[in-house]
Amino acid sequence: MQHAVSYELIKTDPRSRARRGRVITPHGAIETPVFMPVGTAATVKAMRPEQVKELGAQIILSNTYHLYLRPGHEIVREAGGLHKFMNWDGAILTDSGGFQVFSLGALRKIKEEGVYFRSHIDGSKHFFSPETSIEVQNALGSDIIMAFDECAPYPADHRYVKDSLNRTSRWLARCKEAHKDTQRQSLFGIMQGGMYKELRYESAMQIVEMDLPGYSIGGLSVGEPKEMMYDILDSCVEYLPKEKPRYLMGVGSPDCLFEGVERGIDMFDCVLPTRIARNGTAMTSVGRISIKNACHERDFTPLDPNCDCYTCRNYSRAYLRHLFKSNEILSSMLLTNHNLHFLVQTMGRIRSAIEEDRFLEYKREFYDSYGAF
Amino acid sequence: MQHAVSYELIKTDPRSRARRGRVITPHGAIETPVFMPVGTAATVKAMRPEQVKELGAQIILSNTYHLYLRPGHEIVREAGGLHKFMNWDGAILTDSGGFQVFSLGALRKIKEEGVYFRSHIDGSKHFFSPETSIEVQNALGSDIIMAFDECAPYPADHRYVKDSLNRTSRWLARCKEAHKDTQRQSLFGIMQGGMYKELRYESAMQIVEMDLPGYSIGGLSVGEPKEMMYDILDSCVEYLPKEKPRYLMGVGSPDCLFEGVERGIDMFDCVLPTRIARNGTAMTSVGRISIKNACHERDFTPLDPNCDCYTCRNYSRAYLRHLFKSNEILSSMLLTNHNLHFLVQTMGRIRSAIEEDRFLEYKREFYDSYGAF
């Protein structure tokens, strides 16, 4: 079967599981490992799409749950799909809506057929099933669509996680059945299994059997200690096939990117860089900076002296602090631009380091410079 | 005396008082009549400065009162002045802070020496005098600085307005005395006189005597009917010297721009296009559009079919409505870009029309198309 999305493994690091690859999509090739900026509501917040592309981003993530509720997937379909609607001609990955729906807590009810929930916007009643999720993602027209899964909470007991991952596998089969046009969009499966390695293995075996063009690891970074996440990754990444891309969902702090890459992850997404930007926090080569701090009041140096992004080339910390304290929109625009540039550039350097057999050295340099994460 | 700012009269419309001219500043020439976008807190809200320039804007206005309070004019001075601080290499005009201080109402007290007031941000006590205003504007380094005046409210009785304009003239003399470096920045005087033509005349005679490089008309668009404003302008514009630029303060709805130009005004500023943009309102060739209206839900045409701005080239009304309803920052960015483009382009067309002796025809066409203002 011909898939919309394929993967080329270019090189593997001789001293870790880090790998340099390429994901080919209908909207261009993506050099991996890659960080995908999040554009929840069909916009990477506070950025023009060309600016996102100028940073070097090749793929963005958008949220099915949000777009289903607002503006409604039928409107996006009528607009000619999400790419056209939001003026982004690069690749797009959409999540399945599962994570958002489960995050609604008391507002949702899980059944075998799917999930009944109420909108966080207006309280209206809705139902999402594997079939609904695929239908919505088909309407959006994203290049990579994700299976409708349950992301079990942390902590959760063994029984709960086992039942949940089995249902997730049954739902995956329904997703695969529902998704017809595999040459236009590729469906990725999601491994669950919580913090239980044997359940991760069970989940992996079930989903890999379905021979999908890519797989992701879900249910991590849900409140567990980072060391626990790394420990799970140590075992479970290799349960996934080498010849397919591996995507670690919802993870984006710099240390997690390095640790994920080291363990064989190819794709990451996270709202972290854009969200903290709007709260006045910058990621820099020497660690996080809170621009609201008084020490920046008369600091006329750039946010990050080692950065050549638009923000750092043109504005001082004093100006950025002034904008933030004045609640100016430009503050979010400039800090978002910087933070995304920082992560996208860091990923580019990770790729170069893997190519040049110095990934672990680069990781060490980065950690020494960044300090606390 | 050599002034930082000078004016060239290029052409006068044979059938109205409209004039085509050029204001030369240390940061470039400004073709007039001109609309100046407002960047209150050292940023034209929701725009990168290059984007403001790309629209064709040659000069922006910034607010002395706001910058004095936050971040403080000394910080802007240390940054190398406002142009450098905010990354804008075009011309800048700063107001005097007078209008903002008087707008504080109960929070301020007017004396001969100046105005005692409390900050709208934190309630702290401050004093602004003609000398303070000039000192702050000298620190900001704007190309055109404005005299510290009192903008009398509407309605106001004859006695009050007469006393007020006389004090404004005494304050202007103090401003002129306090402003030393006239080769770096040019001080403009402000005509007051409320809705009384004879007081407008008195005010004009007093300020013109001081031989400043430019003059503005203040105290209009303060709540009076538009017809009253036009009637005052009919008389008072010609009290100002032909060989100096004439600036009508705080006016920016399209009809007011045409009516002002027709009566001999060269410069305008207003927060209107940027403020209504953030509220979801666009100015288009066929009038105002509220993007939140349900009729745009499935409208995949541009905001303005006759517009070639970035927003109209790349996005549909359906998308803009979605962004606005989702409270996305990009909504403010795109609508602000469009509205500023609309006014700046309209001004460019007004200039061409004057050059081609068809200003009144263009005005008629514009009014017929725009509908209600």
XYZ file of C-alpha atoms in Angstrom:
746
model
C 0.000 0.000 0.000
C 1.273 3.454 -0.963
C 1.273 5.882 1.973
C 1.082 9.677 1.890
C 3.949 9.826 4.352
C 7.162 7.835 4.277
C 10.387 7.778 6.254
C 14.043 7.592 5.231
C 16.634 6.713 7.826
C 19.769 8.638 6.920
C 22.164 7.902 9.744
C 22.287 6.446 13.244
C 24.525 7.824 15.951
C 27.194 5.209 16.783
C 27.074 5.956 20.517
C 23.357 6.414 21.165
C 20.037 5.621 19.541
C 19.862 9.100 18.052
C 19.006 9.009 14.381
C 18.996 11.422 11.491
C 16.145 10.901 9.061
C 13.594 12.436 6.772
C 9.812 12.253 6.760
C 8.382 12.789 3.276
C 4.891 14.295 3.213
C 2.594 15.665 0.501
C 3.623 19.137 1.742
C 7.376 18.658 1.670
C 10.144 16.749 3.358
C 10.817 17.158 7.063
C 14.342 16.698 8.310
C 14.310 14.748 11.573
C 14.685 14.886 14.495
C 12.198 17.743 14.320
C 10.347 20.023 16.707
C 6.837 20.890 15.537
C 5.420 24.253 16.671
C 1.823 24.043 17.829
C -0.918 25.986 16.069
C -3.901 24.901 18.147
C -6.647 26.941 16.517
C -5.215 27.036 12.975
C -2.615 29.654 13.956
C 0.731 29.418 15.677
C -0.183 32.052 18.228
C 1.200 35.561 17.579
C 2.998 34.518 14.368
C 2.345 35.008 10.678
C 2.763 31.649 8.950
C 5.623 32.951 6.761
C 7.450 33.877 9.947
C 7.057 30.331 11.237
C 8.508 29.070 7.973
C 11.372 31.597 8.055
C 12.417 30.189 11.425
C 13.012 26.901 9.665
C 9.874 25.075 10.816
C 8.766 22.504 8.237
C 5.729 21.076 9.974
C 3.257 22.348 12.531
C 0.711 20.604 14.720
C -2.902 21.649 14.939
C -5.673 20.442 17.252
C -8.642 18.480 15.994
C -10.745 19.046 19.111
C -10.399 22.824 18.901
C -11.035 23.033 15.163
C -14.004 20.672 15.405
C -15.613 23.013 17.929
C -14.468 26.264 16.320
C -14.786 27.113 13.450
C -16.055 23.558 12.750
C -14.308 21.090 10.458
C -16.912 21.504 7.721
C -15.957 25.154 7.382
C -12.290 24.201 7.111
C -13.205 21.621 4.486
C -15.193 24.205 2.530
C -12.231 26.578 2.770
C -10.185 23.971 0.910
C -8.601 22.347 3.946
C -6.484 23.550 6.806
C -3.407 24.427 4.742
C -5.361 26.860 2.629
C -7.571 28.114 5.468
C -4.576 29.176 7.569
C -2.191 30.042 4.696
C 0.438 27.422 5.595
C 1.843 25.361 2.742
C 4.195 23.262 4.866
C 3.240 19.937 6.397
C 0.596 19.677 9.111
C 0.037 17.003 11.728
C -3.261 16.972 13.580
C -3.809 15.210 16.851
C -6.936 13.095 17.230
C -8.774 15.159 19.815
C -8.399 12.288 22.271
C -6.014 14.033 24.611
C -8.129 17.208 24.783
C -11.349 15.274 25.293
C -9.869 13.198 28.115
C -8.468 16.350 29.689
C -12.032 17.612 30.130
C -12.324 15.436 33.253
C -15.832 15.633 34.661
C -17.123 16.945 31.335
C -16.570 13.602 29.554
C -17.604 9.950 29.751
C -15.640 7.124 28.115
C -17.527 4.212 26.518
C -16.439 1.466 24.166
C -18.073 3.288 21.260
C -16.315 6.566 21.997
C -16.382 9.556 24.324
C -19.329 11.723 25.251
C -18.251 15.211 26.280
C -19.276 18.803 26.691
C -17.565 21.702 24.917
C -15.235 23.770 27.126
C -16.472 26.814 25.177
C -20.252 26.671 25.565
C -21.060 23.414 27.374
C -22.790 21.922 24.316
C -22.948 18.092 24.094
C -20.742 16.155 21.670
C -19.611 12.639 20.890
C -16.199 11.676 19.567
C -15.409 8.185 18.322
C -12.497 6.812 16.327
C -14.672 7.297 13.259
C -15.550 10.915 14.174
C -11.936 11.771 14.787
C -10.906 10.401 11.384
C -13.804 12.139 9.675
C -12.821 15.458 11.206
C -9.152 14.984 10.360
C -10.075 13.989 6.812
C -11.970 17.270 6.530
C -8.984 19.203 7.872
C -6.715 17.548 5.313
C -3.587 17.433 7.472
C -0.702 15.334 6.136
C -0.376 13.221 9.265
C -3.465 12.285 11.249
C -3.377 10.653 14.647
C -5.363 7.736 15.975
C -8.072 8.371 18.569
C -6.564 7.031 21.783
C -6.965 7.312 25.498
C -4.072 8.946 27.280
C -4.229 7.346 30.726
C -3.570 9.704 33.629
C -0.610 9.484 35.983
C -0.724 7.780 38.377
C -3.067 5.022 37.174
C -3.217 1.409 38.309
C -2.147 -1.516 36.170
C -5.659 -2.786 35.534
C -6.887 0.605 34.347
C -3.922 1.154 32.048
C -4.195 -2.367 30.595
C -7.917 -1.965 29.824
C -7.271 1.471 28.418
C -4.472 0.407 26.086
C -6.506 -2.529 24.828
C -9.386 -0.210 24.041
C -6.952 2.186 22.377
C -5.825 -0.699 20.145
C -9.413 -1.585 19.265
C -10.016 2.074 18.507
C -6.899 2.132 16.336
C -8.303 -0.713 14.233
C -11.507 1.302 13.809
C -9.477 4.402 12.873
C -7.567 2.434 10.263
C -10.806 1.061 8.875
C -12.399 4.513 8.777
C -9.455 6.204 7.080
C -9.774 5.588 3.358
C -7.541 7.998 1.480
C -4.140 6.834 2.696
C -2.405 8.477 -0.256
C -3.493 11.916 0.849
C -3.064 11.589 4.616
C -1.177 9.094 6.735
C -2.541 7.673 9.970
C -0.091 7.220 12.850
C -0.799 4.821 15.701
C -0.203 5.734 19.342
C 1.487 3.527 21.924
C 0.050 3.749 25.438
C 0.771 1.684 28.546
C 1.415 4.306 31.191
C 4.494 3.771 33.325
C 4.363 -0.051 32.993
C 7.020 -1.362 30.647
C 5.247 -4.643 29.996
C 2.094 -2.744 29.059
C 4.113 -0.489 26.762
C 5.334 -3.673 25.121
C 1.812 -5.069 24.781
C 0.577 -1.814 23.308
C 3.486 -1.640 20.873
C 2.930 -5.200 19.654
C -0.753 -4.500 19.040
C -0.270 -1.291 17.102
C 2.828 -2.310 15.129
C 0.880 -5.257 13.799
C -1.383 -2.808 11.979
C 1.504 -1.721 9.778
C 0.978 2.018 9.860
C 3.349 4.575 8.279
C 4.352 6.020 11.650
C 3.950 5.607 15.390
C 3.883 7.851 18.351
C 4.412 7.418 22.041
C 1.588 8.887 24.056
C 0.871 8.990 27.764
C 4.211 10.464 28.784
C 4.954 13.897 30.225
C 1.637 13.637 32.066
C 2.951 14.515 35.510
C 5.453 11.716 36.150
C 9.064 12.557 37.141
C 11.309 13.140 34.124
C 13.562 10.250 35.133
C 10.574 7.925 34.956
C 9.758 9.164 31.468
C 13.344 8.612 30.351
C 13.315 5.138 31.863
C 10.161 4.217 29.965
C 11.628 5.640 26.773
C 14.804 3.588 27.304
C 12.741 0.449 26.826
C 9.839 1.348 24.660
C 11.246 3.317 21.730
C 12.848 0.186 20.363
C 9.529 -1.659 20.386
C 8.656 0.542 17.437
C 9.932 -0.316 13.944
C 13.194 1.317 12.874
C 11.903 2.014 9.383
C 9.039 4.229 10.571
C 9.095 7.690 12.185
C 8.675 7.807 15.965
C 6.902 10.729 17.545
C 6.925 11.617 21.233
C 3.754 13.583 21.886
C 3.498 16.797 23.861
C 7.136 17.063 24.861
C 9.203 20.172 24.173
C 11.463 21.392 26.955
C 15.050 21.419 25.669
C 16.273 18.631 27.968
C 13.392 16.371 26.934
C 14.231 16.964 23.289
C 17.842 15.887 23.827
C 16.882 12.904 25.967
C 14.215 11.884 23.479
C 16.557 12.154 20.502
C 19.181 10.163 22.376
C 16.614 7.376 22.776
C 15.599 7.324 19.120
C 12.701 9.793 18.870
C 12.245 11.644 15.555
C 9.370 14.047 16.163
C 8.269 16.269 19.042
C 5.607 18.890 19.638
C 4.800 21.107 22.585
C 3.025 24.350 23.438
C 5.809 25.197 25.888
C 7.868 27.648 23.780
C 4.849 29.607 22.565
C 2.988 29.558 25.878
C 5.878 30.707 28.039
C 6.672 33.388 25.454
C 3.280 34.954 26.089
C 4.050 34.827 29.806
C 7.303 36.727 29.279
C 9.743 33.821 29.467
C 12.487 33.253 26.920
C 14.592 30.172 26.277
C 18.161 31.259 25.611
C 21.562 29.680 25.127
C 22.262 30.358 28.798
C 18.918 29.165 30.118
C 15.500 30.607 30.791
C 15.034 34.338 31.242
C 11.977 36.033 32.694
C 11.807 39.336 30.841
C 9.683 40.966 33.544
C 12.527 40.888 36.057
C 13.777 44.292 37.194
C 17.356 43.420 36.212
C 16.387 43.868 32.555
C 15.012 47.390 33.041
C 18.148 49.085 31.681
C 19.636 46.115 29.881
C 20.155 47.190 26.298
C 21.658 43.896 25.177
C 19.659 41.322 23.192
C 17.625 38.568 24.831
C 20.260 36.042 23.793
C 23.665 37.304 22.639
C 24.224 34.038 20.765
C 20.994 34.258 18.785
C 20.511 35.726 15.320
C 16.713 35.682 15.271
C 14.685 38.738 14.284
C 13.969 39.574 17.917
C 17.582 39.381 19.057
C 18.874 41.280 16.025
C 16.560 44.237 16.557
C 15.435 44.631 20.161
C 16.905 44.962 23.635
C 15.827 43.286 26.833
C 14.846 46.734 28.119
C 12.450 47.171 25.201
C 11.042 43.650 25.517
C 10.503 44.184 29.236
C 8.724 47.462 28.514
C 6.443 45.755 25.982
C 5.631 42.932 28.360
C 4.854 45.256 31.263
C 2.691 47.388 28.976
C 0.700 44.306 27.851
C 1.664 45.019 24.271
C 0.856 42.383 21.656
C 4.316 42.893 20.168
C 5.740 41.338 23.332
C 4.060 38.015 22.542
C 5.019 38.341 18.889
C 8.706 38.910 19.572
C 9.140 36.376 22.384
C 7.241 33.677 20.485
C 9.449 34.288 17.483
C 12.543 33.949 19.627
C 11.474 30.821 21.507
C 10.404 28.973 18.383
C 13.618 30.029 16.657
C 15.556 28.742 19.636
C 13.989 25.261 19.575
C 13.974 24.936 15.797
C 17.631 26.026 15.625
C 18.559 23.708 18.468
C 16.957 20.843 16.558
C 18.928 21.846 13.465
C 22.118 21.695 15.507
C 21.121 18.323 16.885
C 20.708 17.062 13.317
C 24.128 18.408 12.321
C 25.680 16.880 15.410
C 24.238 13.461 14.584
C 25.542 13.760 11.032
C 28.983 14.579 12.387
C 29.037 11.849 15.070
C 29.124 14.361 17.906
C 25.566 14.265 19.229
C 26.584 13.416 22.807
C 29.235 16.145 22.785
C 26.727 18.706 21.569
C 24.260 17.559 24.218
C 26.913 18.056 26.888
C 27.784 21.538 25.611
C 24.140 22.524 25.509
C 23.451 21.284 29.039
C 26.545 23.020 30.419
C 25.460 26.296 28.904
C 21.707 26.068 29.601
C 21.963 25.270 33.295
C 18.732 24.305 35.059
C 15.842 23.160 32.848
C 17.419 79.781 12.401
C 17.882 76.318 10.886
C 15.088 73.912 11.832
C 15.201 70.116 11.982
C 11.946 69.992 10.059
C 10.985 71.986 6.993
C 8.065 72.051 4.582
C 7.857 72.235 0.799
C 4.566 73.130 -0.816
C 4.396 71.204 -4.090
C 0.945 71.952 -5.435
C -2.389 73.407 -4.425
C -5.694 72.039 -5.675
C -7.333 74.680 -7.921
C -10.833 73.924 -6.599
C -10.257 73.454 -2.881
C -7.648 74.253 -0.249
C -6.165 70.749 -0.561
C -2.413 70.846 -0.944
C 0.312 68.431 -1.875
C 3.540 68.954 0.034
C 6.523 67.397 1.702
C 7.765 67.575 5.292
C 11.519 67.030 5.514
C 12.716 65.521 8.803
C 16.020 64.142 10.093
C 14.503 60.677 9.509
C 13.353 61.135 5.954
C 10.869 63.063 3.869
C 7.137 62.660 4.430
C 4.825 63.138 1.500
C 1.741 65.112 2.563
C -1.151 64.967 3.169
C -0.175 62.101 5.465
C -1.837 59.825 7.981
C 0.399 58.956 10.925
C -0.227 55.584 12.626
C -0.173 55.802 16.401
C 2.378 53.857 18.429
C 1.373 54.944 21.926
C 3.808 52.893 23.995
C 6.698 52.801 21.497
C 4.928 50.192 19.344
C 2.212 50.421 16.741
C 0.084 47.796 18.422
C 0.262 44.281 16.896
C 2.712 45.325 14.159
C 6.412 44.832 13.599
C 7.909 48.200 12.643
C 9.060 46.895 9.231
C 5.466 45.965 8.525
C 4.377 49.517 9.323
C 6.995 50.775 6.897
C 5.984 48.262 4.210
C 2.466 49.665 4.316
C 3.930 52.952 3.191
C 3.866 54.761 6.520
C 6.661 57.329 6.750
C 6.006 58.769 10.183
C 4.382 57.489 13.337
C 3.138 59.219 16.457
C 4.094 58.184 19.954
C 2.805 59.387 23.311
C 4.955 61.343 25.719
C 2.690 60.773 28.713
C 2.762 56.993 28.330
C 6.498 56.778 27.714
C 7.241 59.136 30.614
C 5.364 56.796 32.950
C 6.526 53.553 31.340
C 9.323 52.691 30.714
C 10.401 56.241 31.685
C 12.015 58.731 29.309
C 15.449 58.291 30.895
C 15.451 54.643 29.866
C 14.524 55.603 26.316
C 17.318 58.184 26.340
C 19.806 55.583 27.577
C 18.613 53.226 24.838
C 19.726 55.831 22.314
C 16.340 57.465 21.802
C 12.943 56.276 20.722
C 13.899 55.386 17.130
C 16.529 52.957 18.298
C 14.545 51.697 21.301
C 11.613 50.648 19.153
C 13.544 49.795 15.959
C 11.855 52.419 13.779
C 14.113 54.460 11.517
C 11.340 56.559 9.983
C 10.212 59.882 11.389
C 8.490 60.143 14.768
C 6.207 62.820 16.136
C 5.511 62.852 19.858
C 2.601 64.620 21.437
C 3.247 66.726 24.524
C 1.401 64.662 27.090
C -1.035 67.538 27.523
C -4.027 65.795 26.015
C -3.529 62.622 28.078
C -2.968 64.549 31.294
C -6.103 66.622 30.789
C -8.064 63.482 29.983
C -7.335 62.217 33.495
C -10.205 64.381 34.779
C -10.397 64.175 38.543
C -6.843 62.855 38.702
C -5.312 66.192 37.594
C -5.160 69.840 38.651
C -4.230 72.664 36.263
C -2.103 75.565 37.529
C -0.208 78.317 35.743
C 3.054 76.493 36.361
C 1.772 73.219 34.916
C -0.412 70.241 35.748
C -0.346 68.057 38.839
C -1.681 64.582 38.144
C -1.750 60.982 39.226
C -0.634 58.089 37.041
C -3.468 56.033 35.543
C -1.238 52.976 36.079
C -0.393 53.113 39.774
C -1.842 56.362 41.120
C 1.616 57.846 41.777
C 1.900 61.666 41.873
C 3.489 63.604 39.007
C 3.888 67.140 37.690
C 4.036 68.105 34.037
C 4.970 71.594 32.893
C 5.923 72.963 29.488
C 9.534 72.485 30.565
C 8.938 68.875 31.687
C 7.195 68.013 28.450
C 10.085 69.394 26.392
C 12.635 67.653 28.579
C 10.856 64.320 28.140
C 10.470 64.815 24.395
C 14.144 65.809 24.131
C 15.004 62.510 25.825
C 12.758 60.601 23.426
C 14.456 62.240 20.447
C 11.398 62.380 18.201
C 11.738 64.473 15.033
C 8.679 66.601 15.731
C 7.789 67.526 19.286
C 4.555 69.161 20.308
C 3.951 72.088 22.629
C 2.372 71.439 26.014
C -1.150 72.778 25.644
C -4.552 72.510 27.208
C -7.176 70.886 25.045
C -10.390 72.491 26.311
C -13.345 70.141 26.640
C -16.538 70.365 24.588
C -18.758 72.072 25.463
C -16.848 74.814 27.305
C -17.857 78.431 27.837
C -16.169 81.351 26.099
C -14.432 82.612 29.221
C -12.924 79.209 30.005
C -11.706 78.669 26.455
C -10.227 82.175 26.252
C -8.310 81.774 29.522
C -7.192 78.344 28.448
C -5.873 79.401 25.037
C -4.042 82.326 26.565
C -2.363 80.008 29.044
C -1.578 77.623 26.195
C 0.169 80.497 24.412
C 2.172 81.389 27.532
C 3.079 77.723 27.860
C 4.130 77.662 24.205
C 6.570 80.492 24.864
C 8.007 78.464 27.743
C 8.241 75.369 25.523
C 10.096 77.342 22.868
C 12.458 78.716 25.491
C 13.061 75.251 26.965
C 13.715 73.567 23.621
C 17.352 74.175 22.729
C 18.386 71.770 20.008
C 16.148 72.947 17.179
C 18.377 71.325 14.581
C 17.647 67.872 15.963
C 13.953 68.221 16.785
C 11.354 70.711 15.684
C 8.729 72.140 18.020
C 5.214 72.605 16.618
C 2.741 75.002 18.232
C -0.894 74.101 18.838
C -3.881 76.314 18.071
C -6.746 76.091 20.540
C -9.913 78.167 20.884
C -12.630 75.541 21.127
C -15.649 76.087 18.917
C -15.271 79.895 18.930
C -13.909 81.219 15.653
C -12.708 84.490 17.116
C -10.797 82.580 19.816
C -9.290 80.317 17.153
C -8.116 83.518 15.459
C -6.655 84.905 18.697
C -4.884 81.633 19.385
C -3.514 81.460 15.843
C -2.169 85.025 15.980
C -0.397 84.330 19.272
C 1.269 81.106 18.177
C 2.155 82.131 14.615
C 4.049 85.065 16.035
C 6.482 82.617 17.592
C 7.646 81.537 14.134
C 7.731 77.795 14.663
C 8.441 75.224 11.901
C 4.910 73.796 12.041
C 1.504 74.230 13.627
C -1.279 71.985 14.646
C -4.944 72.422 15.325
C -5.954 70.958 18.657
C -9.223 70.846 20.542
C -11.281 69.387 17.688
C -12.882 65.949 17.458
C -13.557 66.204 21.192
C -17.237 65.328 21.066
C -18.647 68.142 18.905
C -20.735 67.318 15.805
C -18.616 66.733 12.713
C -20.300 69.634 10.904
C -19.163 71.945 13.681
C -15.605 70.694 13.322
C -15.698 71.253 9.571
C -17.119 74.730 10.091
C -14.298 75.636 12.476
C -11.750 74.208 10.049
C -13.281 76.264 7.218
C -12.154 79.398 9.004
C -9.159 78.497 11.068
C -6.842 76.532 8.776
C -6.042 79.672 6.815
C -5.006 81.514 9.966
C -1.921 79.306 9.850
C 0.958 80.151 7.523
C 0.923 78.534 4.075
C 4.647 77.815 4.163
C 4.423 75.596 7.266
C 2.873 72.149 7.720
C -0.582 72.047 9.335
C -1.487 69.120 11.524
C -5.006 68.233 12.692
C -4.603 66.262 15.910
C -6.413 63.040 16.786
C -8.534 62.780 13.652
C -8.548 59.672 11.466
C -11.921 58.470 10.242
C -11.862 58.452 6.439
C -14.427 61.232 6.028
C -12.516 63.480 8.423
C -9.330 62.887 6.442
C -11.004 63.974 3.190
C -12.709 66.955 4.815
C -9.485 67.983 6.531
C -7.430 67.702 3.344
C -10.047 69.706 1.464
C -9.601 72.485 4.029
C -5.818 72.544 3.795
C -4.630 70.051 6.455
C -1.341 68.213 5.814
C -0.998 65.798 8.728
C -3.376 63.574 10.695
C -3.091 60.954 13.426
C -5.627 58.746 15.123
C -5.867 55.490 17.079
C -9.086 54.645 15.232
C -7.759 52.190 12.600
C -5.637 50.229 15.057
C -8.185 50.279 17.897
C -11.164 49.128 15.842
C -8.969 46.452 14.266
C -8.470 44.900 17.686
C -12.238 45.005 18.152
C -12.789 43.119 14.916
C -13.752 46.022 12.660
C -12.220 46.590 9.246
C -12.293 49.673 7.035
C -12.819 48.588 3.446
C -13.463 50.174 0.078
C -17.167 49.502 0.608
C -17.334 50.685 4.200
C -16.872 49.235 7.645
C -17.135 45.504 8.226
C -17.523 43.798 11.579
C -15.720 40.496 11.150
C -17.597 38.859 14.025
C -20.881 38.932 12.131
C -22.369 35.525 11.321
C -22.593 36.391 7.621
C -18.817 35.942 7.364
C -18.818 32.421 8.817
C -18.541 30.724 5.406
C -17.325 33.713 3.420
C -14.101 32.633 1.781
C -13.540 35.933 -0.005
C -11.015 38.517 1.254
C -11.908 41.273 3.701
C -11.773 43.797 0.879
C -11.792 42.549 -2.721
C -10.193 45.813 -3.852
C -7.286 45.596 -1.428
C -3.846 44.142 -2.102
C -2.565 44.163 1.483
C -0.974 41.100 3.071
C -4.195 40.269 4.921
C -6.435 40.460 1.875
C -3.969 38.575 -0.327
C -3.728 35.609 2.038
C -6.777 35.208 4.262
C -10.534 34.877 3.995
C -13.224 36.543 6.041
C -14.126 33.086 7.381
C -10.582 32.659 8.713
C -10.430 36.185 10.150
C -13.781 35.641 11.870
C -12.517 32.359 13.304
C -9.383 34.072 14.651
C -11.381 36.901 16.193
C -13.869 34.578 17.852
C -11.004 32.439 19.163
C -9.315 35.517 20.687
C -6.230 34.822 18.617
C -3.489 37.462 18.545
C -3.201 36.961 14.791
C -6.658 38.509 14.473
C -5.364 41.824 15.809
C -2.213 41.511 13.709
C -4.060 40.937 10.437
C -6.859 43.466 10.942
C -4.452 46.152 12.134
C -2.320 45.550 9.070
C -5.341 45.899 6.828
C -6.779 49.028 8.459
C -3.466 50.874 8.458
C -2.875 49.823 4.869
C -6.316 51.112 3.991
C -5.752 54.588 5.462
C -2.169 54.907 4.257
C -3.180 53.835 0.733
C -6.176 56.152 0.779
C -3.844 59.004 1.683
C -1.548 58.015 -1.179
C -4.524 58.164 -3.550
C -5.497 61.541 -2.140
C -1.979 62.791 -2.909
C -2.146 61.457 -6.462
C -5.567 62.983 -6.926
C -4.317 66.401 -5.833
C -1.378 66.100 -8.231
C -3.791 65.292 -11.040
C -6.329 68.024 -10.206
C -9.049 65.535 -9.380
C -9.144 65.609 -5.596
C -12.857 66.458 -5.390
C -13.709 63.733 -7.901
C -11.749 61.176 -5.921
C -13.464 62.305 -2.734
C -16.857 61.819 -4.368
C -15.929 58.346 -5.626
C -14.648 57.347 -2.215
C -17.763 58.584 -0.416
C -20.075 56.853 -2.894
C -18.292 53.567 -2.366
C -17.746 53.791 1.408
C -21.322 54.592 2.367
C -21.934 55.557 5.991
C -18.875 56.674 8.017
